[in-house]
CSV table of C-alpha atoms in Angstrom, one decimal:
chain,number,residue,atom,x,y,z
A,1,MET,CA,58.5,64.7,53.1
A,2,ASN,CA,61.6,66.8,52.3
A,3,THR,CA,63.9,64.7,51.0
A,4,THR,CA,66.6,67.1,50.0
A,5,LEU,CA,69.7,67.1,52.2
A,6,ASP,CA,69.1,70.1,54.0
A,7,PRO,CA,69.6,69.4,57.9
A,8,THR,CA,67.6,72.2,59.0
A,9,GLU,CA,64.5,71.5,56.7
A,10,LEU,CA,65.1,68.0,58.0
A,11,LEU,CA,65.3,68.8,61.6
A,12,ARG,CA,62.0,70.9,61.4
A,13,GLU,CA,60.4,67.5,60.6
A,14,LEU,CA,61.8,65.4,63.2
A,15,ILE,CA,60.9,68.0,65.8
A,16,SER,CA,57.4,68.0,64.9
A,17,ILE,CA,56.8,64.1,65.6
A,18,ASP,CA,56.0,63.2,69.0
A,19,SER,CA,58.4,60.4,70.2
A,20,VAL,CA,58.3,60.8,73.8
A,21,ASN,CA,59.3,57.7,75.7
A,22,PRO,CA,56.5,55.8,77.3
A,23,ASP,CA,58.9,54.6,80.2
A,24,LEU,CA,59.3,57.9,81.3
A,25,VAL,CA,55.8,59.2,80.8
A,26,PRO,CA,53.2,56.1,80.9
A,27,GLY,CA,50.8,56.4,77.7
A,28,ALA,CA,53.3,58.6,75.6
A,29,ALA,CA,53.6,58.4,71.9
A,30,GLY,CA,57.1,56.3,72.0
A,31,GLU,CA,59.1,56.0,68.7
A,32,PRO,CA,56.9,54.3,66.2
A,33,ALA,CA,55.8,57.4,64.1
A,34,PHE,CA,59.5,58.7,64.0
A,35,ALA,CA,60.6,55.0,63.0
A,36,ASP,CA,58.1,55.0,60.2
A,37,PHE,CA,59.4,58.7,59.1
A,38,VAL,CA,63.1,57.7,59.0
A,39,SER,CA,62.3,54.2,57.4
A,40,THR,CA,60.3,56.2,54.6
A,41,TRP,CA,63.2,59.1,54.1
A,42,PHE,CA,66.2,56.1,54.0
A,43,THR,CA,64.4,54.2,51.6
A,44,HIS,CA,64.1,56.9,49.2
A,45,HIS,CA,67.6,57.7,49.5
A,46,GLY,CA,68.4,53.7,48.6
A,47,PHE,CA,69.2,52.4,51.9
A,48,THR,CA,68.0,48.9,53.0
A,49,VAL,CA,65.9,49.2,56.2
A,50,ASP,CA,65.7,46.8,58.7
A,51,ARG,CA,62.8,47.4,61.8
A,52,LEU,CA,63.7,45.8,65.1
A,53,GLU,CA,60.9,45.7,67.1
A,54,SER,CA,61.4,42.9,70.0
A,55,THR,CA,59.2,45.1,72.2
A,56,PRO,CA,55.7,45.7,70.4
A,57,GLY,CA,55.6,49.4,69.8
A,58,ARG,CA,59.1,50.5,70.4
A,59,PRO,CA,60.9,49.9,67.0
A,60,SER,CA,64.6,50.8,66.4
A,61,ILE,CA,65.6,51.1,62.7
A,62,VAL,CA,69.1,50.2,60.9
A,63,ALA,CA,69.4,51.9,57.5
A,64,ILE,CA,72.3,50.1,55.6
A,65,ALA,CA,74.4,51.4,52.5
A,66,ALA,CA,76.5,48.6,51.4
A,67,GLY,CA,80.0,49.6,50.3
A,68,SER,CA,81.7,47.7,47.1
A,69,GLY,CA,84.0,45.6,49.7
A,70,GLY,CA,87.2,45.9,51.4
A,71,GLY,CA,86.6,49.3,53.3
A,72,ARG,CA,86.1,49.9,56.7
A,73,SER,CA,82.4,49.9,58.1
A,74,LEU,CA,81.0,53.0,60.2
A,75,MET,CA,77.8,52.7,62.4
A,76,PHE,CA,75.9,56.3,63.1
A,77,ASN,CA,74.1,55.8,66.3
A,78,GLY,CA,71.4,58.3,67.6
A,79,HIS,CA,68.1,58.0,69.7
A,80,LEU,CA,64.5,58.6,68.6
A,81,ASP,CA,62.9,59.0,71.7
A,82,THR,CA,62.7,62.2,73.9
A,83,VAL,CA,61.9,63.4,77.1
A,84,THR,CA,58.5,64.7,78.4
A,85,LEU,CA,56.7,67.4,76.6
A,86,ALA,CA,54.9,68.6,79.7
A,87,GLY,CA,56.5,71.9,81.4
A,88,TYR,CA,57.8,73.1,77.6
A,89,ASP,CA,57.7,76.7,77.3
A,90,GLY,CA,55.7,76.9,74.4
A,91,ASP,CA,54.5,74.3,71.9
A,92,PRO,CA,57.4,71.5,72.1
A,93,LEU,CA,56.4,70.1,68.6
A,94,ALA,CA,56.5,73.3,66.9
A,95,PRO,CA,60.1,74.1,65.5
A,96,ILE,CA,60.9,78.0,65.9
A,97,LEU,CA,63.9,79.5,64.3
A,98,GLU,CA,64.8,82.3,65.5
A,99,ASP,CA,68.0,84.4,66.0
A,100,GLY,CA,70.3,81.7,64.2
A,101,LYS,CA,68.7,78.9,66.5
A,102,MET,CA,65.9,76.2,66.2
A,103,PHE,CA,63.9,75.6,69.4
A,104,GLY,CA,61.6,72.6,70.1
A,105,ARG,CA,61.8,69.4,72.1
A,106,GLY,CA,64.4,67.0,71.2
A,107,THR,CA,66.3,69.5,69.1
A,108,PHE,CA,69.6,69.5,71.3
A,109,ASP,CA,68.8,66.0,72.6
A,110,MET,CA,69.3,64.7,69.8
A,111,LYS,CA,67.2,65.2,66.9
A,112,ALA,CA,69.9,67.7,65.2
A,113,GLY,CA,72.3,64.9,65.8
A,114,VAL,CA,69.9,62.3,64.0
A,115,ALA,CA,69.3,64.6,61.4
A,116,ALA,CA,73.2,65.5,60.9
A,117,MET,CA,73.6,61.6,60.7
A,118,MET,CA,71.0,61.0,58.3
A,119,ILE,CA,72.2,63.5,55.8
A,120,ALA,CA,75.7,62.6,56.0
A,121,ALA,CA,74.9,58.9,55.4
A,122,ALA,CA,72.7,59.6,52.5
A,123,ASP,CA,75.2,62.0,51.1
A,124,VAL,CA,78.5,59.4,51.5
A,125,ALA,CA,76.0,56.4,50.4
A,126,ALA,CA,75.2,58.1,46.9
A,127,ARG,CA,79.2,58.1,46.0
A,128,PRO,CA,81.2,55.3,45.7
A,129,HIS,CA,82.3,53.9,49.0
A,130,ALA,CA,84.1,50.5,49.8
A,131,GLY,CA,82.9,50.3,53.6
A,132,ASP,CA,79.2,49.7,54.9
A,133,ILE,CA,77.5,52.6,56.4
A,134,LEU,CA,74.9,51.9,59.1
A,135,VAL,CA,72.4,54.2,60.7
A,136,ALA,CA,71.2,52.6,64.0
A,137,LEU,CA,68.2,55.0,65.1
A,138,VAL,CA,67.0,53.3,68.5
A,139,ALA,CA,64.3,53.4,70.7
A,140,ASP,CA,64.5,54.0,74.5
A,141,GLU,CA,68.1,55.7,75.0
A,142,GLU,CA,66.3,57.8,77.6
A,143,TYR,CA,65.6,55.0,79.9
A,144,ALA,CA,67.1,51.7,79.4
A,145,SER,CA,68.9,51.7,76.1
A,146,ALA,CA,66.8,48.7,75.0
A,147,GLY,CA,67.2,50.0,71.6
A,148,THR,CA,70.8,49.9,71.2
A,149,GLU,CA,71.2,46.4,72.9
A,150,GLU,CA,68.5,45.2,70.7
A,151,VAL,CA,70.5,46.6,67.3
A,152,LEU,CA,74.0,45.2,68.7
A,153,ARG,CA,72.3,41.7,68.7
A,154,HIS,CA,72.1,41.9,64.7
A,155,TYR,CA,74.7,44.5,63.8
A,156,THR,CA,78.3,45.2,63.8
A,157,ALA,CA,80.8,47.7,62.5
A,158,ASP,CA,84.2,48.4,62.7
A,159,ALA,CA,83.6,51.9,64.2
A,160,ALA,CA,80.7,54.3,65.4
A,161,ILE,CA,80.1,57.8,65.8
A,162,VAL,CA,77.0,58.9,68.4
A,163,SER,CA,76.1,62.2,67.3
A,164,GLU,CA,75.0,63.4,71.1
A,165,PRO,CA,75.2,66.9,71.5
A,166,THR,CA,79.1,67.9,72.4
A,167,HIS,CA,79.3,71.4,71.3
A,168,GLU,CA,81.6,70.2,68.3
A,169,GLU,CA,83.8,69.0,70.8
A,170,ILE,CA,85.1,65.0,70.6
A,171,VAL,CA,84.2,63.1,73.3
A,172,LEU,CA,86.3,60.1,73.8
A,173,ALA,CA,85.5,59.0,77.3
A,174,HIS,CA,82.6,59.0,79.6
A,175,ARG,CA,81.3,57.8,83.3
A,176,GLY,CA,79.5,54.4,83.8
A,177,PHE,CA,77.4,53.8,87.0
A,178,ALA,CA,76.4,51.0,89.3
A,179,TRP,CA,73.1,51.0,91.2
A,180,PHE,CA,73.0,49.2,94.7
A,181,ASP,CA,70.3,48.7,97.5
A,182,VAL,CA,71.9,48.7,101.0
A,183,THR,CA,69.4,47.2,103.6
A,184,ILE,CA,69.9,47.7,107.3
A,185,HIS,CA,68.1,45.2,109.3
A,186,GLY,CA,66.4,46.3,112.8
A,187,VAL,CA,64.0,44.4,114.6
A,188,ALA,CA,60.3,45.6,114.8
A,189,ALA,CA,58.9,46.4,118.3
A,190,HIS,CA,56.2,48.7,119.9
A,191,GLY,CA,57.9,51.8,120.5
A,192,SER,CA,57.8,51.5,124.2
A,193,ARG,CA,59.7,48.7,124.2
A,194,PRO,CA,63.6,49.4,123.5
A,195,ASP,CA,64.6,46.2,125.0
A,196,LEU,CA,62.7,44.3,122.3
A,197,GLY,CA,63.5,46.7,118.9
A,198,ILE,CA,66.4,47.4,117.0
A,199,ASP,CA,66.1,50.7,114.9
A,200,ALA,CA,67.2,50.2,111.7
A,201,ILE,CA,66.9,53.7,110.6
A,202,ALA,CA,68.7,54.9,113.5
A,203,LYS,CA,71.9,52.2,112.5
A,204,ALA,CA,71.5,53.3,108.7
A,205,GLY,CA,72.6,56.6,110.0
A,206,ARG,CA,76.1,55.2,110.7
A,207,PHE,CA,76.4,53.6,107.0
A,208,LEU,CA,75.3,57.1,105.6
A,209,THR,CA,78.4,58.8,107.5
A,210,GLY,CA,80.7,56.4,106.1
A,211,LEU,CA,79.2,56.9,102.5
A,212,ASP,CA,79.6,60.4,103.1
A,213,GLU,CA,83.2,59.7,104.1
A,214,LEU,CA,83.7,57.8,100.8
A,215,ALA,CA,82.6,60.4,98.7
A,216,HIS,CA,85.1,62.9,100.0
A,217,LYS,CA,87.6,60.4,99.8
A,218,LEU,CA,86.8,59.5,95.9
A,219,ALA,CA,86.9,63.4,95.7
A,220,ARG,CA,90.6,63.6,96.5
A,221,THR,CA,91.5,60.9,94.2
A,222,PRO,CA,93.3,61.6,90.9
A,223,GLY,CA,91.3,59.1,88.9
A,224,HIS,CA,91.0,58.8,85.2
A,225,PRO,CA,93.2,61.3,83.1
A,226,THR,CA,90.2,62.7,81.4
A,227,LEU,CA,87.4,61.9,83.5
A,228,GLY,CA,89.0,62.6,87.0
A,229,SER,CA,87.5,60.5,90.1
A,230,GLY,CA,83.9,58.7,90.2
A,231,ASN,CA,81.5,59.9,92.9
A,232,ILE,CA,78.8,58.2,95.0
A,233,HIS,CA,75.5,59.3,96.7
A,234,ALA,CA,72.8,58.1,98.3
A,235,SER,CA,69.7,58.8,96.2
A,236,VAL,CA,66.6,57.3,97.9
A,237,ILE,CA,66.0,56.2,101.6
A,238,THR,CA,62.9,54.3,102.9
A,239,GLY,CA,62.3,52.8,106.3
A,240,GLY,CA,59.6,52.2,109.0
A,241,GLU,CA,56.3,51.6,109.0
A,242,GLU,CA,54.5,54.1,111.8
A,243,ILE,CA,55.7,56.6,114.3
A,244,SER,CA,54.9,54.4,117.2
A,245,SER,CA,57.2,51.4,116.2
A,246,TYR,CA,61.0,50.4,115.8
A,247,PRO,CA,61.5,50.0,112.2
A,248,ALA,CA,62.4,46.5,110.9
A,249,GLN,CA,64.8,47.7,108.1
A,250,CYS,CA,65.9,50.8,106.2
A,251,THR,CA,66.9,50.8,102.5
A,252,ILE,CA,69.0,53.3,101.0
A,253,SER,CA,69.5,53.3,97.2
A,254,VAL,CA,72.9,54.3,96.2
A,255,GLU,CA,74.4,55.2,92.9
A,256,ARG,CA,78.4,55.0,92.1
A,257,ARG,CA,79.4,57.0,88.8
A,258,THR,CA,82.5,54.9,87.9
A,259,VAL,CA,85.3,55.8,85.6
A,260,PRO,CA,87.6,53.1,83.7
A,261,GLY,CA,89.2,50.7,86.3
A,262,GLU,CA,86.1,50.6,88.4
A,263,SER,CA,83.0,48.1,88.0
A,264,SER,CA,79.8,46.9,90.3
A,265,LYS,CA,82.5,44.6,91.8
A,266,THR,CA,85.0,47.1,93.1
A,267,VAL,CA,81.7,49.4,94.2
A,268,GLU,CA,80.4,46.7,96.1
A,269,ALA,CA,83.9,46.1,97.9
A,270,GLU,CA,83.7,49.6,98.8
A,271,LEU,CA,80.3,49.4,100.4
A,272,ARG,CA,81.3,46.2,102.0
A,273,GLU,CA,84.2,47.8,103.6
A,274,ILE,CA,82.1,50.5,105.2
A,275,LEU,CA,79.3,47.9,106.6
A,276,ASP,CA,81.8,45.5,107.9
A,277,SER,CA,83.6,48.2,109.5
A,278,ILE,CA,80.4,49.1,111.6
A,279,LYS,CA,79.3,45.6,112.1
A,280,ALA,CA,82.9,45.2,113.7
A,281,VAL,CA,82.1,47.5,116.5
A,282,ASP,CA,78.3,46.9,116.7
A,283,PRO,CA,77.0,43.2,117.0
A,284,GLN,CA,73.9,44.1,116.3
A,285,PHE,CA,74.4,46.0,113.1
A,286,GLU,CA,73.0,43.7,110.2
A,287,TYR,CA,72.8,44.1,106.5
A,288,SER,CA,72.1,42.9,103.0
A,289,ILE,CA,73.4,44.3,99.4
A,290,THR,CA,71.2,44.0,96.3
A,291,PRO,CA,73.1,45.0,93.2
A,292,GLY,CA,70.7,46.9,90.7
A,293,LEU,CA,71.5,48.3,87.3
A,294,GLU,CA,75.3,48.7,85.9
A,295,ARG,CA,76.3,50.8,82.7
A,296,ASN,CA,80.0,50.3,82.2
A,297,PRO,CA,82.3,53.4,81.6
A,298,PHE,CA,83.6,54.2,78.1
A,299,SER,CA,87.1,55.4,77.1
A,300,VAL,CA,88.8,55.2,73.4
A,301,PRO,CA,92.4,56.2,73.0
A,302,SER,CA,93.1,59.3,70.8
A,303,GLU,CA,95.4,56.9,68.3
A,304,ASN,CA,91.8,55.0,67.3
A,305,PRO,CA,91.7,55.4,63.5
A,306,LEU,CA,88.2,57.0,63.5
A,307,VAL,CA,89.6,59.7,66.0
A,308,GLN,CA,92.5,60.2,63.7
A,309,THR,CA,90.0,60.6,60.8
A,310,ILE,CA,87.9,63.1,62.4
A,311,LEU,CA,90.5,65.3,64.0
A,312,PRO,CA,91.8,67.2,60.9
A,313,ILE,CA,88.2,67.4,59.5
A,314,VAL,CA,87.3,69.2,62.8
A,315,GLU,CA,89.8,71.5,62.7
A,316,ARG,CA,89.5,72.2,58.8
A,317,VAL,CA,85.5,72.7,59.1
A,318,THR,CA,85.6,74.5,62.6
A,319,GLY,CA,88.7,76.6,61.8
A,320,LYS,CA,89.9,75.8,65.4
A,321,PRO,CA,92.0,73.1,67.2
A,322,PRO,CA,89.6,70.5,68.2
A,323,VAL,CA,88.8,69.9,71.5
A,324,ILE,CA,88.9,66.5,73.1
A,325,ARG,CA,87.3,65.6,76.4
A,326,GLY,CA,85.1,63.3,78.4
A,327,GLU,CA,81.2,63.7,79.9
A,328,PRO,CA,80.3,62.9,83.3
A,329,TYR,CA,77.1,61.2,82.1
A,330,TRP,CA,76.8,57.7,80.4
A,331,THR,CA,75.5,57.0,76.8
A,332,ASP,CA,74.9,54.1,74.5
A,333,ALA,CA,78.6,54.8,73.2
A,334,ALA,CA,79.6,52.0,76.0
A,335,LEU,CA,77.3,49.5,74.9
A,336,LEU,CA,79.1,49.8,71.3
A,337,PHE,CA,82.3,49.7,72.7
A,338,ASP,CA,81.6,46.7,74.9
A,339,ALA,CA,80.3,45.1,71.7
A,340,GLY,CA,83.5,45.4,69.9
A,341,ILE,CA,82.6,48.8,68.0
A,342,PRO,CA,85.0,51.5,69.3
A,343,GLY,CA,83.7,55.1,68.7
A,344,LEU,CA,83.4,58.6,69.6
A,345,LEU,CA,80.7,61.0,70.2
A,346,PHE,CA,80.4,64.3,68.3
A,347,GLY,CA,77.6,66.7,67.8
A,348,VAL,CA,76.1,70.1,67.7
A,349,ASP,CA,76.3,73.2,70.0
A,350,GLY,CA,73.2,74.5,71.8
A,351,GLY,CA,71.4,73.9,75.1
A,352,GLY,CA,68.5,72.9,77.2
A,353,ALA,CA,68.5,69.1,77.2
A,354,HIS,CA,65.3,68.1,79.3
A,355,ALA,CA,64.8,71.6,80.0
A,356,ALA,CA,61.8,74.3,79.6
A,357,THR,CA,63.5,75.7,76.4
A,358,GLU,CA,65.5,73.5,73.9
A,359,TRP,CA,67.9,74.7,71.2
A,360,ILE,CA,70.7,74.2,68.8
A,361,GLU,CA,72.8,76.8,66.7
A,362,ILE,CA,71.8,76.4,62.8
A,363,ASP,CA,75.3,77.3,61.8
A,364,SER,CA,76.6,74.3,64.2
A,365,LEU,CA,74.0,71.7,62.8
A,366,ALA,CA,75.6,72.8,59.3
A,367,ARG,CA,79.5,72.3,60.5
A,368,VAL,CA,78.5,69.0,62.4
A,369,THR,CA,76.8,67.7,59.2
A,370,GLN,CA,79.7,68.4,57.2
A,371,ILE,CA,82.3,66.9,59.4
A,372,LEU,CA,80.2,63.7,59.8
A,373,THR,CA,80.0,63.5,56.0
A,374,ASP,CA,83.7,64.0,55.4
A,375,THR,CA,84.3,61.8,58.2
A,376,ALA,CA,82.4,58.7,56.8
A,377,ALA,CA,83.5,59.5,53.4
A,378,SER,CA,87.0,59.3,54.6
A,379,PHE,CA,86.9,56.6,56.9
A,380,CYS,CA,84.8,54.1,54.6
A,381,LYS,CA,86.4,55.0,51.2
């Protein structure tokens, strides 16, 4: 194990560890080997290490460098798991350094961010600091975020940085999502008996038309100043038993991406408005709605103390005015915010998340590590 504070060398070691999420790929390695590695590394650097594993075989690690007292605490958050190794172009666990880039599965999403946070935390922990420094490296972010949820049952902080890859831009907002199953009910009957059957699939077509109209309406809505409007789409449709029968039901799984001010309650109201308008003109139209997973959107004001701390540091290290923006996808930053830990996302430049080739810019890794180090030192002093 390389224990020097060199982000490139540390990243090499992290890439070589198989940590594919077994909820995405049944039988995959999961996080244990990665958790073992970071536990040993943090222990060597003087951190107190807590291993959280309410689900056997799915550990999350929290490393703590206690401050002298009276200062603000900062949590670094990142995930240990990656998506599948299958389909990767080359050996996904053999890091390649070429043309100023590092290649390998998880490099961009988000082992480079993990390496940067580990080294930043260790650097600042070795100096006098008043506030506690926590590094939460979690399981299961790529599937259900069970790791961050478990961490938040035990730990808190005054602020957090999630070093997902942001191309060295500061992300202060992202969308949430709400899932619903909408089932249109018909009556099963032999295909020759229209007098007895009600075709659930045909009636579901009216709902799909209404859903498409809602999608266009949302696209015309101004929405959030950073994130714009939310969006909605039909993801999966199932219905019918065989070709010679009237289908008794048709279920459409719907995903609604939300912005601040929207929730599963507002989304359900939108869906019921469509469905009730159909039922008003078709007495045979029957439906039911089943809510699924919901994740809240996330937004932190630029006046937040952590944001104000990192802004001048980004400009000094990069030599450019910092870019503040939002992301269309969801991250664990929303869970942290909902638990009373405001934060931001900031990470490396690169590309290929979940793709056949994944990489980061080595110079970007160095800059991000420096920015995270200086931000933690200033915020926790």
